[in-house]
Amino acid sequence: MADYREAPLATRPKTLDPNEYFNLSPDYRRAEAERAALRAGLKRQYQLQLNNPHRKELIEDPALNRWVYARANPYNHFKATKKTSLLGALFGVAPLFILYYVFKTDRVRSFNWMCAGLWVC
Amino acid sequence: MAGVGFQRWVRTLSKGKISGISGLLPACRSGEILTYFPINIGEIAAAAKKYNIRVEDYKPIADNGEGYGDYPQLPDRSQQDRDPAYQWDHPDLRRNWNEPMHWDFDMFIRNRVDTSPTVVPWSTMCKQLFGFVGFMLFMFYLGDKFPAYQPVGPKQFPYNNLHLERGGSPDVEPEEVKNYEI
């Protein structure tokens, strides 16, 4: 496995990560074990609910609820910093004035051309 | 900073009681909503527990005032990048139940943005694409500046330069126009 090269357009699978074989430090192994334990706990919860014969309702996904709520309510945590103010001005305020100016100038110019008989469609 | 002190005061006041529409949602009542950016160890630990991440692994998205709250910063890998052979709970999304979702999860689904490694490096791709497009643009510009065509002269018409068709009177004798040389 030492000369394994990743397949094109794919990342190296976790089972072939060299850290799994060579990184034997206890801290890293403990961290990996904790992560695996978290994942296994979630899997177990899901399987218990999935295979429960008395279950009549949909299985609710708390991570999905959290994500949906977080995406729907960013304004509760909004702060007016330099960056956010700049972005707001750039995307919210500037286009109004720029587009007004562009359209007005274009309309006025074409109207004057039409009046002078210069307008060629 | 005064802002941070005010935030903590608001936090202690609002702990536990959530009023308004948020109080009706089951996620809010069980305390799983997006809370403020964590400042001390206790809040970090609580947030890590809420999102099912190890405390050492939990890293909130930088507090720029852009509205992320305490949502964790997960690696920016697309779902296409994940192992296709593993038995996911949701195989089409390549995701397990209750696994923490990336903030841009809807961008990283398999139909959309893909962060899988490319066959050639990004720099090579950029050079090839922009090199070709730039070269073609330059050549078309040159072709426009220095046109190459067969030598042409003004168009010649028969019947004395179409004397009658151009509205000339049939009585008037048109001048002889000779467009040839023998």
PDB file of C-alpha atoms in Angstrom:
ATOM      1  CA  MET A   1       0.000   0.000   0.000  1.00  0.00           C
ATOM      2  CA  ALA A   2       2.992   2.299   0.196  1.00  0.00           C
ATOM      3  CA  ASP A   3       2.872   3.047  -3.514  1.00  0.00           C
ATOM      4  CA  TYR A   4      -0.892   3.632  -3.631  1.00  0.00           C
ATOM      5  CA  ARG A   5      -1.880   6.667  -5.669  1.00  0.00           C
ATOM      6  CA  GLU A   6      -5.354   8.170  -5.482  1.00  0.00           C
ATOM      7  CA  ALA A   7      -7.671   7.436  -8.358  1.00  0.00           C
ATOM      8  CA  PRO A   8      -8.201  10.502 -10.530  1.00  0.00           C
ATOM      9  CA  LEU A   9     -11.162  12.631  -9.472  1.00  0.00           C
ATOM     10  CA  ALA A  10     -11.362  10.904  -6.061  1.00  0.00           C
ATOM     11  CA  THR A  11      -9.957  11.618  -2.611  1.00  0.00           C
ATOM     12  CA  ARG A  12      -7.974   9.004  -0.761  1.00  0.00           C
ATOM     13  CA  PRO A  13     -10.323   6.776   1.259  1.00  0.00           C
ATOM     14  CA  LYS A  14     -10.066   6.956   5.038  1.00  0.00           C
ATOM     15  CA  THR A  15      -8.992   3.315   5.292  1.00  0.00           C
ATOM     16  CA  LEU A  16      -5.912   4.064   3.172  1.00  0.00           C
ATOM     17  CA  ASP A  17      -4.977   7.225   5.046  1.00  0.00           C
ATOM     18  CA  PRO A  18      -1.343   6.733   6.157  1.00  0.00           C
ATOM     19  CA  ASN A  19      -2.279   8.202   9.538  1.00  0.00           C
ATOM     20  CA  GLU A  20      -4.313   5.079  10.214  1.00  0.00           C
ATOM     21  CA  TYR A  21      -1.231   2.890   9.946  1.00  0.00           C
ATOM     22  CA  PHE A  22       1.725   4.985  10.999  1.00  0.00           C
ATOM     23  CA  ASN A  23       0.373   7.537  13.455  1.00  0.00           C
ATOM     24  CA  LEU A  24       0.308   5.391  16.574  1.00  0.00           C
ATOM     25  CA  SER A  25       0.547   8.236  19.108  1.00  0.00           C
ATOM     26  CA  PRO A  26      -2.007   7.678  21.882  1.00  0.00           C
ATOM     27  CA  ASP A  27      -3.468  11.175  21.561  1.00  0.00           C
ATOM     28  CA  TYR A  28      -4.263  10.738  17.887  1.00  0.00           C
ATOM     29  CA  ARG A  29      -5.647   7.260  18.441  1.00  0.00           C
ATOM     30  CA  ARG A  30      -7.807   8.517  21.325  1.00  0.00           C
ATOM     31  CA  ALA A  31      -9.119  11.378  19.205  1.00  0.00           C
ATOM     32  CA  GLU A  32      -9.984   8.986  16.393  1.00  0.00           C
ATOM     33  CA  ALA A  33     -11.666   6.628  18.867  1.00  0.00           C
ATOM     34  CA  GLU A  34     -13.770   9.484  20.275  1.00  0.00           C
ATOM     35  CA  ARG A  35     -14.854  10.583  16.826  1.00  0.00           C
ATOM     36  CA  ALA A  36     -15.741   7.008  15.926  1.00  0.00           C
ATOM     37  CA  ALA A  37     -17.682   6.675  19.180  1.00  0.00           C
ATOM     38  CA  LEU A  38     -19.720   9.812  18.392  1.00  0.00           C
ATOM     39  CA  ARG A  39     -20.480   8.534  14.909  1.00  0.00           C
ATOM     40  CA  ALA A  40     -21.410   5.085  16.191  1.00  0.00           C
ATOM     41  CA  GLY A  41     -23.741   6.618  18.782  1.00  0.00           C
ATOM     42  CA  LEU A  42     -25.575   8.578  16.129  1.00  0.00           C
ATOM     43  CA  LYS A  43     -25.790   5.536  13.879  1.00  0.00           C
ATOM     44  CA  ARG A  44     -27.181   3.498  16.782  1.00  0.00           C
ATOM     45  CA  GLN A  45     -29.836   6.110  17.549  1.00  0.00           C
ATOM     46  CA  TYR A  46     -30.901   6.173  13.931  1.00  0.00           C
ATOM     47  CA  GLN A  47     -31.063   2.405  13.589  1.00  0.00           C
ATOM     48  CA  LEU A  48     -33.102   2.069  16.795  1.00  0.00           C
ATOM     49  CA  GLN A  49     -35.630   4.555  15.481  1.00  0.00           C
ATOM     50  CA  LEU A  50     -35.618   3.128  11.973  1.00  0.00           C
ATOM     51  CA  ASN A  51     -36.233  -0.466  13.007  1.00  0.00           C
ATOM     52  CA  ASN A  52     -38.683   0.324  15.761  1.00  0.00           C
ATOM     53  CA  PRO A  53     -41.856  -1.584  14.776  1.00  0.00           C
ATOM     54  CA  HIS A  54     -44.078   0.704  16.823  1.00  0.00           C
ATOM     55  CA  ARG A  55     -42.870   3.875  15.138  1.00  0.00           C
ATOM     56  CA  LYS A  56     -45.606   5.638  13.187  1.00  0.00           C
ATOM     57  CA  GLU A  57     -44.080   9.042  12.552  1.00  0.00           C
ATOM     58  CA  LEU A  58     -41.153  10.348  10.497  1.00  0.00           C
ATOM     59  CA  ILE A  59     -37.702  10.273  12.054  1.00  0.00           C
ATOM     60  CA  GLU A  60     -36.825  13.852  12.920  1.00  0.00           C
ATOM     61  CA  ASP A  61     -33.258  14.915  12.140  1.00  0.00           C
ATOM     62  CA  PRO A  62     -32.058  17.441  14.763  1.00  0.00           C
ATOM     63  CA  ALA A  63     -28.988  18.403  12.736  1.00  0.00           C
ATOM     64  CA  LEU A  64     -31.249  19.295   9.836  1.00  0.00           C
ATOM     65  CA  ASN A  65     -33.508  21.375  12.106  1.00  0.00           C
ATOM     66  CA  ARG A  66     -30.508  23.203  13.485  1.00  0.00           C
ATOM     67  CA  TRP A  67     -29.171  23.869  10.006  1.00  0.00           C
ATOM     68  CA  VAL A  68     -32.482  25.119   8.678  1.00  0.00           C
ATOM     69  CA  TYR A  69     -32.956  27.402  11.686  1.00  0.00           C
ATOM     70  CA  ALA A  70     -29.393  28.702  11.398  1.00  0.00           C
ATOM     71  CA  ARG A  71     -29.793  29.486   7.713  1.00  0.00           C
ATOM     72  CA  ALA A  72     -33.147  31.152   8.253  1.00  0.00           C
ATOM     73  CA  ASN A  73     -32.117  33.400  11.171  1.00  0.00           C
ATOM     74  CA  PRO A  74     -28.746  34.995  10.522  1.00  0.00           C
ATOM     75  CA  TYR A  75     -30.035  38.495  11.254  1.00  0.00           C
ATOM     76  CA  ASN A  76     -30.259  37.798  14.980  1.00  0.00           C
ATOM     77  CA  HIS A  77     -26.475  37.624  15.010  1.00  0.00           C
ATOM     78  CA  PHE A  78     -25.789  40.388  12.541  1.00  0.00           C
ATOM     79  CA  LYS A  79     -23.307  43.069  13.589  1.00  0.00           C
ATOM     80  CA  ALA A  80     -22.545  46.182  11.570  1.00  0.00           C
ATOM     81  CA  THR A  81     -18.785  45.803  11.044  1.00  0.00           C
ATOM     82  CA  LYS A  82     -16.655  47.409   8.373  1.00  0.00           C
ATOM     83  CA  LYS A  83     -16.939  44.394   6.112  1.00  0.00           C
ATOM     84  CA  THR A  84     -20.682  43.904   6.468  1.00  0.00           C
ATOM     85  CA  SER A  85     -21.330  47.616   6.005  1.00  0.00           C
ATOM     86  CA  LEU A  86     -19.179  47.652   2.897  1.00  0.00           C
ATOM     87  CA  LEU A  87     -20.942  44.635   1.449  1.00  0.00           C
ATOM     88  CA  GLY A  88     -24.329  46.103   2.241  1.00  0.00           C
ATOM     89  CA  ALA A  89     -23.425  49.382   0.589  1.00  0.00           C
ATOM     90  CA  LEU A  90     -21.929  47.630  -2.426  1.00  0.00           C
ATOM     91  CA  PHE A  91     -24.819  45.295  -3.121  1.00  0.00           C
ATOM     92  CA  GLY A  92     -27.752  47.187  -1.678  1.00  0.00           C
ATOM     93  CA  VAL A  93     -27.166  50.902  -2.065  1.00  0.00           C
ATOM     94  CA  ALA A  94     -24.743  51.404  -4.923  1.00  0.00           C
ATOM     95  CA  PRO A  95     -26.730  49.464  -7.568  1.00  0.00           C
ATOM     96  CA  LEU A  96     -29.730  51.698  -6.990  1.00  0.00           C
ATOM     97  CA  PHE A  97     -27.835  54.839  -7.808  1.00  0.00           C
ATOM     98  CA  ILE A  98     -25.698  53.322 -10.550  1.00  0.00           C
ATOM     99  CA  LEU A  99     -28.628  51.724 -12.359  1.00  0.00           C
ATOM    100  CA  TYR A 100     -30.729  54.863 -12.016  1.00  0.00           C
ATOM    101  CA  TYR A 101     -27.936  56.910 -13.530  1.00  0.00           C
ATOM    102  CA  VAL A 102     -27.301  54.446 -16.353  1.00  0.00           C
ATOM    103  CA  PHE A 103     -30.933  54.028 -17.354  1.00  0.00           C
ATOM    104  CA  LYS A 104     -31.722  57.715 -17.078  1.00  0.00           C
ATOM    105  CA  THR A 105     -28.740  58.736 -19.183  1.00  0.00           C
ATOM    106  CA  ASP A 106     -29.503  56.124 -21.804  1.00  0.00           C
ATOM    107  CA  ARG A 107     -33.175  57.073 -22.038  1.00  0.00           C
ATOM    108  CA  VAL A 108     -32.443  60.786 -22.204  1.00  0.00           C
ATOM    109  CA  ARG A 109     -29.836  60.302 -24.905  1.00  0.00           C
ATOM    110  CA  SER A 110     -32.006  58.082 -27.081  1.00  0.00           C
ATOM    111  CA  PHE A 111     -34.941  60.448 -26.655  1.00  0.00           C
ATOM    112  CA  ASN A 112     -32.836  63.366 -27.818  1.00  0.00           C
ATOM    113  CA  TRP A 113     -31.616  61.358 -30.752  1.00  0.00           C
ATOM    114  CA  MET A 114     -35.156  60.460 -31.721  1.00  0.00           C
ATOM    115  CA  CYS A 115     -36.213  64.092 -31.532  1.00  0.00           C
ATOM    116  CA  ALA A 116     -33.269  65.140 -33.675  1.00  0.00           C
ATOM    117  CA  GLY A 117     -34.048  62.386 -36.178  1.00  0.00           C
ATOM    118  CA  LEU A 118     -30.790  60.567 -35.568  1.00  0.00           C
ATOM    119  CA  TRP A 119     -32.245  57.406 -34.063  1.00  0.00           C
ATOM    120  CA  VAL A 120     -31.497  54.416 -36.272  1.00  0.00           C
ATOM    121  CA  CYS A 121     -32.869  51.160 -34.893  1.00  0.00           C
TER     122      CYS A 121
ATOM    123  CA  MET B   1     -15.315  46.236  24.166  1.00  0.00           C
ATOM    124  CA  ALA B   2     -18.688  47.547  25.089  1.00  0.00           C
ATOM    125  CA  GLY B   3     -20.367  45.352  22.513  1.00  0.00           C
ATOM    126  CA  VAL B   4     -19.147  42.141  24.128  1.00  0.00           C
ATOM    127  CA  GLY B   5     -20.294  43.227  27.585  1.00  0.00           C
ATOM    128  CA  PHE B   6     -23.727  44.103  26.277  1.00  0.00           C
ATOM    129  CA  GLN B   7     -23.958  40.753  24.519  1.00  0.00           C
ATOM    130  CA  ARG B   8     -23.186  38.867  27.710  1.00  0.00           C
ATOM    131  CA  TRP B   9     -25.807  40.874  29.601  1.00  0.00           C
ATOM    132  CA  VAL B  10     -28.373  40.038  26.938  1.00  0.00           C
ATOM    133  CA  ARG B  11     -27.352  36.401  27.080  1.00  0.00           C
ATOM    134  CA  THR B  12     -27.810  36.096  30.844  1.00  0.00           C
ATOM    135  CA  LEU B  13     -31.170  37.820  30.642  1.00  0.00           C
ATOM    136  CA  SER B  14     -32.517  35.639  27.863  1.00  0.00           C
ATOM    137  CA  LYS B  15     -31.218  32.314  29.188  1.00  0.00           C
ATOM    138  CA  GLY B  16     -33.925  29.713  29.358  1.00  0.00           C
ATOM    139  CA  LYS B  17     -36.933  31.706  28.269  1.00  0.00           C
ATOM    140  CA  ILE B  18     -37.574  32.037  24.554  1.00  0.00           C
ATOM    141  CA  SER B  19     -40.591  34.117  23.680  1.00  0.00           C
ATOM    142  CA  GLY B  20     -42.369  34.787  20.446  1.00  0.00           C
ATOM    143  CA  ILE B  21     -42.704  32.506  17.432  1.00  0.00           C
ATOM    144  CA  SER B  22     -39.437  30.774  18.313  1.00  0.00           C
ATOM    145  CA  GLY B  23     -41.029  29.419  21.435  1.00  0.00           C
ATOM    146  CA  LEU B  24     -43.477  27.388  19.400  1.00  0.00           C
ATOM    147  CA  LEU B  25     -40.897  25.444  17.394  1.00  0.00           C
ATOM    148  CA  PRO B  26     -39.835  22.158  18.989  1.00  0.00           C
ATOM    149  CA  ALA B  27     -36.169  22.743  18.135  1.00  0.00           C
ATOM    150  CA  CYS B  28     -36.194  26.064  19.985  1.00  0.00           C
ATOM    151  CA  ARG B  29     -37.822  24.658  23.077  1.00  0.00           C
ATOM    152  CA  SER B  30     -35.238  21.927  23.353  1.00  0.00           C
ATOM    153  CA  GLY B  31     -32.480  24.528  23.137  1.00  0.00           C
ATOM    154  CA  GLU B  32     -31.136  23.461  19.777  1.00  0.00           C
ATOM    155  CA  ILE B  33     -31.402  26.775  17.986  1.00  0.00           C
ATOM    156  CA  LEU B  34     -28.485  28.841  16.781  1.00  0.00           C
ATOM    157  CA  THR B  35     -27.101  30.677  19.800  1.00  0.00           C
ATOM    158  CA  TYR B  36     -24.529  33.417  20.129  1.00  0.00           C
ATOM    159  CA  PHE B  37     -20.873  33.064  19.342  1.00  0.00           C
ATOM    160  CA  PRO B  38     -19.275  31.137  22.250  1.00  0.00           C
ATOM    161  CA  ILE B  39     -16.870  33.131  24.394  1.00  0.00           C
ATOM    162  CA  ASN B  40     -15.914  30.974  27.380  1.00  0.00           C
ATOM    163  CA  ILE B  41     -15.109  27.289  27.793  1.00  0.00           C
ATOM    164  CA  GLY B  42     -18.574  26.461  29.099  1.00  0.00           C
ATOM    165  CA  GLU B  43     -20.283  27.837  26.016  1.00  0.00           C
ATOM    166  CA  ILE B  44     -17.798  26.080  23.724  1.00  0.00           C
ATOM    167  CA  ALA B  45     -18.433  22.757  25.450  1.00  0.00           C
ATOM    168  CA  ALA B  46     -22.196  23.249  25.299  1.00  0.00           C
ATOM    169  CA  ALA B  47     -22.055  24.129  21.625  1.00  0.00           C
ATOM    170  CA  ALA B  48     -19.835  21.119  20.835  1.00  0.00           C
ATOM    171  CA  LYS B  49     -22.269  18.851  22.665  1.00  0.00           C
ATOM    172  CA  LYS B  50     -25.215  20.398  20.827  1.00  0.00           C
ATOM    173  CA  TYR B  51     -23.668  19.802  17.412  1.00  0.00           C
ATOM    174  CA  ASN B  52     -22.318  16.307  18.232  1.00  0.00           C
ATOM    175  CA  ILE B  53     -18.701  17.322  17.681  1.00  0.00           C
ATOM    176  CA  ARG B  54     -15.700  16.722  19.928  1.00  0.00           C
ATOM    177  CA  VAL B  55     -14.810  19.775  22.018  1.00  0.00           C
ATOM    178  CA  GLU B  56     -11.317  19.804  20.514  1.00  0.00           C
ATOM    179  CA  ASP B  57     -12.707  19.554  16.991  1.00  0.00           C
ATOM    180  CA  TYR B  58     -15.380  22.227  17.440  1.00  0.00           C
ATOM    181  CA  LYS B  59     -14.429  25.524  15.838  1.00  0.00           C
ATOM    182  CA  PRO B  60     -17.136  28.160  15.356  1.00  0.00           C
ATOM    183  CA  ILE B  61     -17.204  30.180  12.162  1.00  0.00           C
ATOM    184  CA  ALA B  62     -15.307  33.445  12.665  1.00  0.00           C
ATOM    185  CA  ASP B  63     -17.392  36.123  14.352  1.00  0.00           C
ATOM    186  CA  ASN B  64     -17.524  38.776  11.617  1.00  0.00           C
ATOM    187  CA  GLY B  65     -21.058  39.858  12.343  1.00  0.00           C
ATOM    188  CA  GLU B  66     -22.216  37.964   9.278  1.00  0.00           C
ATOM    189  CA  GLY B  67     -24.855  36.064  11.221  1.00  0.00           C
ATOM    190  CA  TYR B  68     -23.291  32.615  11.779  1.00  0.00           C
ATOM    191  CA  GLY B  69     -23.688  32.567  15.548  1.00  0.00           C
ATOM    192  CA  ASP B  70     -22.072  29.484  17.070  1.00  0.00           C
ATOM    193  CA  TYR B  71     -22.441  27.310  13.966  1.00  0.00           C
ATOM    194  CA  PRO B  72     -19.339  25.115  13.554  1.00  0.00           C
ATOM    195  CA  GLN B  73     -16.875  25.525  10.716  1.00  0.00           C
ATOM    196  CA  LEU B  74     -16.750  22.132   9.007  1.00  0.00           C
ATOM    197  CA  PRO B  75     -14.258  21.176   6.259  1.00  0.00           C
ATOM    198  CA  ASP B  76     -15.229  22.593   2.868  1.00  0.00           C
ATOM    199  CA  ARG B  77     -15.610  19.257   1.098  1.00  0.00           C
ATOM    200  CA  SER B  78     -18.484  18.478  -1.206  1.00  0.00           C
ATOM    201  CA  GLN B  79     -20.730  15.436  -0.841  1.00  0.00           C
ATOM    202  CA  GLN B  80     -19.327  14.069  -4.087  1.00  0.00           C
ATOM    203  CA  ASP B  81     -15.980  13.943  -2.337  1.00  0.00           C
ATOM    204  CA  ARG B  82     -17.222  11.427   0.234  1.00  0.00           C
ATOM    205  CA  ASP B  83     -16.691   7.694   0.033  1.00  0.00           C
ATOM    206  CA  PRO B  84     -19.240   6.153  -2.340  1.00  0.00           C
ATOM    207  CA  ALA B  85     -18.709   2.654  -0.968  1.00  0.00           C
ATOM    208  CA  TYR B  86     -19.554   3.446   2.679  1.00  0.00           C
ATOM    209  CA  GLN B  87     -23.084   2.663   3.866  1.00  0.00           C
ATOM    210  CA  TRP B  88     -24.542   6.111   4.464  1.00  0.00           C
ATOM    211  CA  ASP B  89     -27.934   6.549   6.123  1.00  0.00           C
ATOM    212  CA  HIS B  90     -28.922   8.791   3.204  1.00  0.00           C
ATOM    213  CA  PRO B  91     -26.952   7.432   0.240  1.00  0.00           C
ATOM    214  CA  ASP B  92     -27.963  10.098  -2.274  1.00  0.00           C
ATOM    215  CA  LEU B  93     -26.779  12.864   0.028  1.00  0.00           C
ATOM    216  CA  ARG B  94     -23.850  10.785   1.345  1.00  0.00           C
ATOM    217  CA  ARG B  95     -24.726  11.814   4.852  1.00  0.00           C
ATOM    218  CA  ASN B  96     -25.537  10.059   8.122  1.00  0.00           C
ATOM    219  CA  TRP B  97     -28.492  10.888  10.323  1.00  0.00           C
ATOM    220  CA  ASN B  98     -27.846  13.746  12.772  1.00  0.00           C
ATOM    221  CA  GLU B  99     -24.427  14.393  11.319  1.00  0.00           C
ATOM    222  CA  PRO B 100     -23.504  18.111  11.587  1.00  0.00           C
ATOM    223  CA  MET B 101     -24.294  19.800   8.284  1.00  0.00           C
ATOM    224  CA  HIS B 102     -21.993  22.270   6.607  1.00  0.00           C
ATOM    225  CA  TRP B 103     -23.366  25.828   6.474  1.00  0.00           C
ATOM    226  CA  ASP B 104     -23.252  25.568   2.663  1.00  0.00           C
ATOM    227  CA  PHE B 105     -24.630  22.034   2.553  1.00  0.00           C
ATOM    228  CA  ASP B 106     -27.113  22.900  -0.168  1.00  0.00           C
ATOM    229  CA  MET B 107     -24.202  24.111  -2.286  1.00  0.00           C
ATOM    230  CA  PHE B 108     -22.151  20.966  -1.724  1.00  0.00           C
ATOM    231  CA  ILE B 109     -24.765  18.417  -2.801  1.00  0.00           C
ATOM    232  CA  ARG B 110     -23.768  16.137  -5.629  1.00  0.00           C
ATOM    233  CA  ASN B 111     -25.660  18.095  -8.250  1.00  0.00           C
ATOM    234  CA  ARG B 112     -23.773  21.275  -7.505  1.00  0.00           C
ATOM    235  CA  VAL B 113     -20.327  22.379  -6.372  1.00  0.00           C
ATOM    236  CA  ASP B 114     -17.751  19.604  -6.301  1.00  0.00           C
ATOM    237  CA  THR B 115     -14.430  19.814  -4.467  1.00  0.00           C
ATOM    238  CA  SER B 116     -13.093  16.459  -5.688  1.00  0.00           C
ATOM    239  CA  PRO B 117      -9.472  16.495  -6.787  1.00  0.00           C
ATOM    240  CA  THR B 118      -8.944  17.293 -10.463  1.00  0.00           C
ATOM    241  CA  VAL B 119      -6.880  15.310 -12.955  1.00  0.00           C
ATOM    242  CA  VAL B 120      -4.522  18.236 -13.557  1.00  0.00           C
ATOM    243  CA  PRO B 121      -3.740  21.017 -11.067  1.00  0.00           C
ATOM    244  CA  TRP B 122      -5.855  24.152 -10.991  1.00  0.00           C
ATOM    245  CA  SER B 123      -3.014  26.298 -12.321  1.00  0.00           C
ATOM    246  CA  THR B 124      -2.629  24.075 -15.385  1.00  0.00           C
ATOM    247  CA  MET B 125      -6.342  24.235 -16.093  1.00  0.00           C
ATOM    248  CA  CYS B 126      -6.372  28.011 -15.776  1.00  0.00           C
ATOM    249  CA  LYS B 127      -3.359  28.386 -18.042  1.00  0.00           C
ATOM    250  CA  GLN B 128      -4.827  26.103 -20.694  1.00  0.00           C
ATOM    251  CA  LEU B 129      -8.247  27.735 -20.725  1.00  0.00           C
ATOM    252  CA  PHE B 130      -7.214  31.358 -20.562  1.00  0.00           C
ATOM    253  CA  GLY B 131      -4.264  30.712 -22.848  1.00  0.00           C
ATOM    254  CA  PHE B 132      -6.481  29.306 -25.560  1.00  0.00           C
ATOM    255  CA  VAL B 133      -9.208  31.897 -25.195  1.00  0.00           C
ATOM    256  CA  GLY B 134      -6.693  34.722 -25.033  1.00  0.00           C
ATOM    257  CA  PHE B 135      -4.864  33.461 -28.090  1.00  0.00           C
ATOM    258  CA  MET B 136      -8.084  33.185 -30.104  1.00  0.00           C
ATOM    259  CA  LEU B 137      -9.195  36.661 -29.056  1.00  0.00           C
ATOM    260  CA  PHE B 138      -5.832  38.094 -30.039  1.00  0.00           C
ATOM    261  CA  MET B 139      -5.884  36.378 -33.436  1.00  0.00           C
ATOM    262  CA  PHE B 140      -9.416  37.570 -34.161  1.00  0.00           C
ATOM    263  CA  TYR B 141      -8.366  41.075 -33.218  1.00  0.00           C
ATOM    264  CA  LEU B 142      -5.440  40.878 -35.637  1.00  0.00           C
ATOM    265  CA  GLY B 143      -7.688  39.505 -38.351  1.00  0.00           C
ATOM    266  CA  ASP B 144     -10.011  42.429 -37.842  1.00  0.00           C
ATOM    267  CA  LYS B 145      -7.180  44.937 -37.984  1.00  0.00           C
ATOM    268  CA  PHE B 146      -5.478  43.380 -41.074  1.00  0.00           C
ATOM    269  CA  PRO B 147      -8.247  41.943 -43.247  1.00  0.00           C
ATOM    270  CA  ALA B 148      -7.213  39.584 -46.052  1.00  0.00           C
ATOM    271  CA  TYR B 149      -9.479  39.292 -49.098  1.00  0.00           C
ATOM    272  CA  GLN B 150      -9.280  39.153 -52.892  1.00  0.00           C
ATOM    273  CA  PRO B 151      -8.669  42.532 -54.508  1.00  0.00           C
ATOM    274  CA  VAL B 152     -12.001  44.086 -55.499  1.00  0.00           C
ATOM    275  CA  GLY B 153     -13.082  47.105 -57.464  1.00  0.00           C
ATOM    276  CA  PRO B 154     -16.420  48.933 -57.651  1.00  0.00           C
ATOM    277  CA  LYS B 155     -19.280  46.877 -59.099  1.00  0.00           C
ATOM    278  CA  GLN B 156     -19.815  47.340 -62.852  1.00  0.00           C
ATOM    279  CA  PHE B 157     -23.345  47.397 -64.325  1.00  0.00           C
ATOM    280  CA  PRO B 158     -24.416  46.682 -67.920  1.00  0.00           C
ATOM    281  CA  TYR B 159     -26.696  48.767 -70.188  1.00  0.00           C
ATOM    282  CA  ASN B 160     -24.714  51.966 -69.729  1.00  0.00           C
ATOM    283  CA  ASN B 161     -24.661  51.673 -65.990  1.00  0.00           C
ATOM    284  CA  LEU B 162     -28.373  50.704 -65.940  1.00  0.00           C
ATOM    285  CA  HIS B 163     -29.387  54.013 -67.499  1.00  0.00           C
ATOM    286  CA  LEU B 164     -33.080  53.086 -67.916  1.00  0.00           C
ATOM    287  CA  GLU B 165     -33.400  51.232 -64.605  1.00  0.00           C
ATOM    288  CA  ARG B 166     -32.057  54.232 -62.766  1.00  0.00           C
ATOM    289  CA  GLY B 167     -34.870  56.355 -64.085  1.00  0.00           C
ATOM    290  CA  GLY B 168     -33.107  57.802 -67.081  1.00  0.00           C
ATOM    291  CA  SER B 169     -35.419  58.859 -69.938  1.00  0.00           C
ATOM    292  CA  PRO B 170     -35.493  56.479 -72.985  1.00  0.00           C
ATOM    293  CA  ASP B 171     -35.250  59.444 -75.363  1.00  0.00           C
ATOM    294  CA  VAL B 172     -32.009  60.794 -74.011  1.00  0.00           C
ATOM    295  CA  GLU B 173     -29.025  59.046 -75.467  1.00  0.00           C
ATOM    296  CA  PRO B 174     -26.880  57.904 -72.561  1.00  0.00           C
ATOM    297  CA  GLU B 175     -23.198  58.367 -72.685  1.00  0.00           C
ATOM    298  CA  GLU B 176     -21.290  55.261 -73.622  1.00  0.00           C
ATOM    299  CA  VAL B 177     -19.829  53.538 -70.608  1.00  0.00           C
ATOM    300  CA  LYS B 178     -17.112  51.087 -71.383  1.00  0.00           C
ATOM    301  CA  ASN B 179     -16.378  48.745 -68.515  1.00  0.00           C
ATOM    302  CA  TYR B 180     -14.063  46.467 -70.446  1.00  0.00           C
ATOM    303  CA  GLU B 181     -10.922  46.471 -72.476  1.00  0.00           C
ATOM    304  CA  ILE B 182     -10.233  44.146 -75.315  1.00  0.00           C
TER     305      ILE B 182
END
